[in-house]
mmCIF file of C-alpha atoms in Angstrom:
data_model
loop_
_atom_site.group_PDB
_atom_site.id
_atom_site.type_symbol
_atom_site.label_atom_id
_atom_site.label_comp_id
_atom_site.label_asym_id
_atom_site.label_seq_id
_atom_site.Cartn_x
_atom_site.Cartn_y
_atom_site.Cartn_z
ATOM 1 C CA LEU A 1 0.143 -0.099 0.107
ATOM 2 C CA ALA A 2 2.764 2.318 0.741
ATOM 3 C CA ALA A 3 4.642 1.983 -2.154
ATOM 4 C CA LEU A 4 1.956 2.497 -4.446
ATOM 5 C CA TYR A 5 0.846 5.477 -2.278
ATOM 6 C CA PHE A 6 4.067 7.023 -2.389
ATOM 7 C CA PHE A 7 5.708 5.778 -5.909
ATOM 8 C CA GLY A 8 2.685 5.550 -8.256
ATOM 9 C CA LEU A 9 0.024 3.050 -8.971
ATOM 10 C CA GLU A 10 1.322 2.611 -12.164
ATOM 11 C CA LEU A 11 3.999 0.002 -9.969
ATOM 12 C CA TRP A 12 1.549 -2.441 -9.229
ATOM 13 C CA PRO A 13 3.726 -5.509 -10.840
ATOM 14 C CA ALA A 14 6.389 -4.631 -8.997
ATOM 15 C CA LEU A 15 3.668 -5.509 -5.811
ATOM 16 C CA THR A 16 2.289 -8.513 -8.034
ATOM 17 C CA VAL A 17 5.828 -11.034 -9.281
ATOM 18 C CA PRO A 18 7.712 -10.773 -6.056
ATOM 19 C CA PHE A 19 4.301 -11.791 -4.236
ATOM 20 C CA PHE A 20 3.531 -14.022 -6.424
ATOM 21 C CA LEU A 21 7.408 -15.604 -6.755
ATOM 22 C CA LEU A 22 7.464 -15.410 -2.368
ATOM 23 C CA LEU A 23 4.117 -17.696 -2.318
ATOM 24 C CA LEU A 24 5.606 -19.692 -5.601
ATOM 25 C CA GLY A 25 8.917 -20.339 -3.475
ATOM 26 C CA GLN A 26 6.933 -21.768 -0.365
ATOM 27 C CA GLY A 27 5.411 -24.583 -1.675
ATOM 28 C CA ILE A 28 1.748 -22.810 -2.907
ATOM 29 C CA GLU A 29 -0.124 -23.777 -6.294
ATOM 30 C CA PRO A 30 0.932 -21.678 -9.471
ATOM 31 C CA PRO A 31 -2.763 -21.094 -10.101
ATOM 32 C CA THR A 32 -3.671 -20.102 -6.517
ATOM 33 C CA ALA A 33 -0.464 -18.175 -5.547
ATOM 34 C CA ALA A 34 -1.161 -15.876 -8.361
ATOM 35 C CA ALA A 35 -4.606 -15.219 -7.884
ATOM 36 C CA ALA A 36 -3.577 -14.141 -4.814
ATOM 37 C CA ALA A 37 -0.359 -12.341 -5.497
ATOM 38 C CA LEU A 38 -3.895 -11.054 -7.691
ATOM 39 C CA ALA A 39 -5.763 -10.224 -5.345
ATOM 40 C CA ASN A 40 -3.116 -8.780 -2.706
ATOM 41 C CA THR A 41 -2.661 -6.044 -5.422
ATOM 42 C CA LEU A 42 -5.726 -5.044 -6.716
ATOM 43 C CA GLU A 43 -6.142 -4.529 -2.532
ATOM 44 C CA ALA A 44 -3.398 -2.191 -2.199
ATOM 45 C CA TYR A 45 -4.800 0.001 -5.188
ATOM 46 C CA ILE A 46 -8.213 0.403 -4.524
ATOM 47 C CA GLY A 47 -6.475 0.700 -0.451
ATOM 48 C CA VAL A 48 -3.988 3.553 -2.562
ATOM 49 C CA LYS A 49 -7.449 5.160 -4.453
ATOM 50 C CA ILE A 50 -9.530 5.381 -0.752
ATOM 51 C CA LEU A 51 -6.628 7.359 0.711
ATOM 52 C CA LYS A 52 -6.734 10.184 -2.508
ATOM 53 C CA TYR A 53 -10.201 9.809 -2.716
ATOM 54 C CA PHE A 54 -10.151 11.124 0.885
ATOM 55 C CA ASN A 55 -7.318 13.680 0.785
ATOM 56 C CA PHE A 56 -5.231 11.299 3.185
ATOM 57 C CA ASP A 57 -1.766 13.044 4.819
ATOM 58 C CA PRO A 58 0.768 11.030 5.374
ATOM 59 C CA MET A 59 1.927 13.377 8.578
ATOM 60 C CA PHE A 60 -1.388 12.437 10.569
ATOM 61 C CA ASN A 61 -2.059 15.741 10.890
ATOM 62 C CA ARG A 62 -5.898 15.196 11.711
ATOM 63 C CA LEU A 63 -8.343 12.835 13.049
ATOM 64 C CA GLN A 64 -9.301 12.296 9.720
ATOM 65 C CA ASP A 65 -6.253 11.212 8.121
ATOM 66 C CA ALA A 66 -6.003 8.080 11.003
ATOM 67 C CA MET A 67 -9.874 7.783 10.493
ATOM 68 C CA VAL A 68 -9.099 7.488 6.330
ATOM 69 C CA LEU A 69 -6.237 5.000 7.086
ATOM 70 C CA ILE A 70 -8.372 2.729 9.089
ATOM 71 C CA LEU A 71 -11.058 3.042 5.825
ATOM 72 C CA ALA A 72 -8.462 1.832 2.902
ATOM 73 C CA ALA A 73 -7.126 -1.050 5.128
ATOM 74 C CA PHE A 74 -10.343 -2.209 5.910
ATOM 75 C CA VAL A 75 -12.271 -1.671 3.164
ATOM 76 C CA SER A 76 -9.457 -2.392 0.537
ATOM 77 C CA THR A 77 -9.869 -5.918 1.674
ATOM 78 C CA VAL A 78 -13.415 -6.661 0.686
ATOM 79 C CA PRO A 79 -14.078 -6.082 -2.383
ATOM 80 C CA LEU A 80 -12.699 -8.849 -4.462
ATOM 81 C CA ALA A 81 -14.315 -11.763 -1.711
ATOM 82 C CA THR A 82 -17.862 -9.532 -1.115
ATOM 83 C CA ILE A 83 -17.236 -9.715 -5.561
ATOM 84 C CA ILE A 84 -16.396 -13.825 -5.411
ATOM 85 C CA THR A 85 -18.639 -15.137 -2.622
ATOM 86 C CA LEU A 86 -22.012 -12.693 -3.849
ATOM 87 C CA ALA A 87 -21.244 -13.750 -7.093
ATOM 88 C CA VAL A 88 -20.753 -18.006 -6.693
ATOM 89 C CA PHE A 89 -23.304 -18.123 -4.126
ATOM 90 C CA ASP A 90 -26.846 -18.246 -2.792
ATOM 91 C CA PHE A 91 -27.716 -14.543 -1.307
ATOM 92 C CA ARG A 92 -28.343 -15.500 2.322
ATOM 93 C CA VAL A 93 -25.253 -17.648 2.815
ATOM 94 C CA ALA A 94 -23.422 -15.520 0.720
ATOM 95 C CA MET A 95 -24.496 -12.466 3.478
ATOM 96 C CA ALA A 96 -23.708 -15.408 6.409
ATOM 97 C CA ALA A 97 -20.307 -16.362 5.623
ATOM 98 C CA LEU A 98 -19.067 -12.224 4.538
ATOM 99 C CA LEU A 99 -20.563 -11.270 8.177
ATOM 100 C CA MET A 100 -18.883 -14.613 9.728
ATOM 101 C CA ALA A 101 -15.936 -13.356 8.261
ATOM 102 C CA THR A 102 -15.883 -9.718 9.250
ATOM 103 C CA PHE A 103 -17.252 -9.977 13.117
ATOM 104 C CA GLY A 104 -15.471 -13.288 13.956
ATOM 105 C CA ASP A 105 -12.441 -12.461 12.354
ATOM 106 C CA MET A 106 -13.038 -8.978 14.713
ATOM 107 C CA ALA A 107 -13.716 -10.489 17.468
ATOM 108 C CA ALA A 108 -10.870 -13.244 17.050
ATOM 109 C CA ALA A 109 -8.792 -10.756 17.234
ATOM 110 C CA LEU A 110 -9.619 -7.922 19.538
ATOM 111 C CA ILE A 111 -10.793 -10.897 22.034
ATOM 112 C CA GLY A 112 -7.623 -13.084 21.152
ATOM 113 C CA LYS A 113 -5.492 -10.512 22.102
ATOM 114 C CA LYS A 114 -6.617 -9.380 24.917
ATOM 115 C CA TYR A 115 -6.927 -12.623 26.886
ATOM 116 C CA GLY A 116 -5.282 -14.564 24.837
ATOM 117 C CA THR A 117 -3.017 -16.315 26.574
ATOM 118 C CA THR A 118 -2.645 -20.067 25.586
ATOM 119 C CA LEU A 119 -1.420 -20.515 21.547
ATOM 120 C CA LEU A 120 -4.184 -23.116 19.932
ATOM 121 C CA PHE A 121 -1.662 -22.895 16.401
ATOM 122 C CA ARG A 122 1.160 -20.651 14.966
ATOM 123 C CA ASP A 123 -0.550 -16.763 16.235
ATOM 124 C CA LYS A 124 -4.276 -17.997 17.130
ATOM 125 C CA THR A 125 -4.965 -18.313 20.361
ATOM 126 C CA VAL A 126 -7.534 -20.321 22.273
ATOM 127 C CA VAL A 127 -10.006 -17.499 23.702
ATOM 128 C CA GLY A 128 -9.379 -15.866 20.126
ATOM 129 C CA SER A 129 -10.636 -18.990 18.170
ATOM 130 C CA VAL A 130 -13.127 -19.479 20.665
ATOM 131 C CA SER A 131 -14.887 -15.857 20.429
ATOM 132 C CA GLU A 132 -14.822 -16.239 16.886
ATOM 133 C CA LEU A 133 -17.037 -19.293 16.479
ATOM 134 C CA VAL A 134 -19.209 -17.797 19.078
ATOM 135 C CA VAL A 135 -19.413 -15.092 16.837
ATOM 136 C CA ASN A 136 -19.749 -17.335 14.250
ATOM 137 C CA LEU A 137 -22.731 -19.447 15.703
ATOM 138 C CA LEU A 138 -24.397 -16.150 16.214
ATOM 139 C CA VAL A 139 -24.038 -15.224 12.787
ATOM 140 C CA GLY A 140 -25.774 -17.818 11.516
ATOM 141 C CA PHE A 141 -28.696 -17.663 13.273
ATOM 142 C CA THR A 142 -29.084 -14.232 12.437
ATOM 143 C CA VAL A 143 -29.195 -15.469 8.921
ATOM 144 C CA LEU A 144 -29.739 -18.025 8.415
ATOM 145 C CA ASN A 145 -32.189 -20.871 9.828
ATOM 146 C CA ASN A 146 -30.592 -24.634 8.883
ATOM 147 C CA ILE A 147 -28.791 -25.681 11.894
ATOM 148 C CA TYR A 148 -26.176 -28.098 9.844
ATOM 149 C CA VAL A 149 -25.822 -25.286 7.446
ATOM 150 C CA ILE A 150 -25.353 -22.588 10.208
ATOM 151 C CA LEU A 151 -22.756 -25.539 12.659
ATOM 152 C CA VAL A 152 -21.003 -26.285 9.201
ATOM 153 C CA MET A 153 -20.339 -22.416 8.351
ATOM 154 C CA ALA A 154 -19.313 -21.301 11.564
ATOM 155 C CA PHE A 155 -16.927 -23.908 12.385
ATOM 156 C CA GLY A 156 -15.257 -24.246 8.660
ATOM 157 C CA ALA A 157 -14.684 -20.179 9.104
ATOM 158 C CA THR A 158 -12.714 -20.218 11.866
ATOM 159 C CA MET A 159 -10.967 -23.827 11.401
ATOM 160 C CA THR A 160 -9.693 -21.643 7.923
ATOM 161 C CA GLU A 161 -9.493 -18.638 9.783
ATOM 162 C CA ILE A 162 -6.961 -20.345 11.887
ATOM 163 C CA LEU A 163 -5.349 -21.951 9.587
ATOM 164 C CA VAL A 164 -4.886 -19.731 7.373
ATOM 165 C CA ASP A 165 -1.513 -17.875 6.878
ATOM 166 C CA GLU A 166 -0.048 -17.587 3.799
ATOM 167 C CA LEU A 167 -3.269 -16.305 1.533
ATOM 168 C CA ASP A 168 -5.404 -14.016 2.882
ATOM 169 C CA ASP A 169 -7.735 -14.940 5.595
ATOM 170 C CA ASN A 170 -9.918 -12.014 4.487
ATOM 171 C CA LEU A 171 -10.526 -13.590 1.354
ATOM 172 C CA ALA A 172 -10.593 -16.900 1.527
ATOM 173 C CA VAL A 173 -12.423 -17.140 4.718
ATOM 174 C CA PRO A 174 -15.908 -16.450 3.890
ATOM 175 C CA VAL A 175 -15.248 -18.480 0.302
ATOM 176 C CA VAL A 176 -14.274 -21.712 2.209
ATOM 177 C CA ALA A 177 -17.560 -20.840 4.213
ATOM 178 C CA ALA A 178 -19.572 -19.809 1.662
ATOM 179 C CA PHE A 179 -18.655 -23.292 -0.443
ATOM 180 C CA LEU A 180 -19.101 -25.409 2.555
ATOM 181 C CA GLY A 181 -22.292 -23.387 3.490
ATOM 182 C CA GLN A 182 -23.769 -24.257 -0.545
ATOM 183 C CA ILE A 183 -22.175 -27.752 -0.850
ATOM 184 C CA THR A 184 -24.012 -28.982 2.359
ATOM 185 C CA THR A 185 -27.424 -26.961 1.809
ATOM 186 C CA MET A 186 -27.760 -28.775 -1.354
ATOM 187 C CA LEU A 187 -27.432 -31.521 0.131
ATOM 188 C CA LEU A 188 -30.255 -31.368 2.743
#
């Protein structure tokens, strides 16, 4: 994001190619590495567009600048996951998956960082992961009406958040949760 902001949007290949090569070096399959590299570059591109639209000042002379940076960081990761999820899956399943990704991840981060002391996997804490699961279940019960779909999606979103490290979890969580929800709906 910073490189594109300070040096220009036309440098996007300078972000995409090294990230792609880095993922290949970690053993990620080429199509997956390419999709992840392009998605991350698109996120940075969208973030820069948001910063420029709101006349962001990198010196943070105004409270607005901090707010715009937070907005850009959050919003720039959402469009790709939203587009894919809404385009491919049933609307209610897609909405549940997107809300699980948003609020479940937020609960895991906030509660896990404040109260989590026991690591579950890598940097994920037991408290953060349980918090995410509870929030994902609450979202499921709010948006969906089938207990099996809710359970599969909530556990799927939580496990994806725990396990995904190399790729962007803001893309992986809603897509995996929606996929699992759609398959479960079709099987019932």
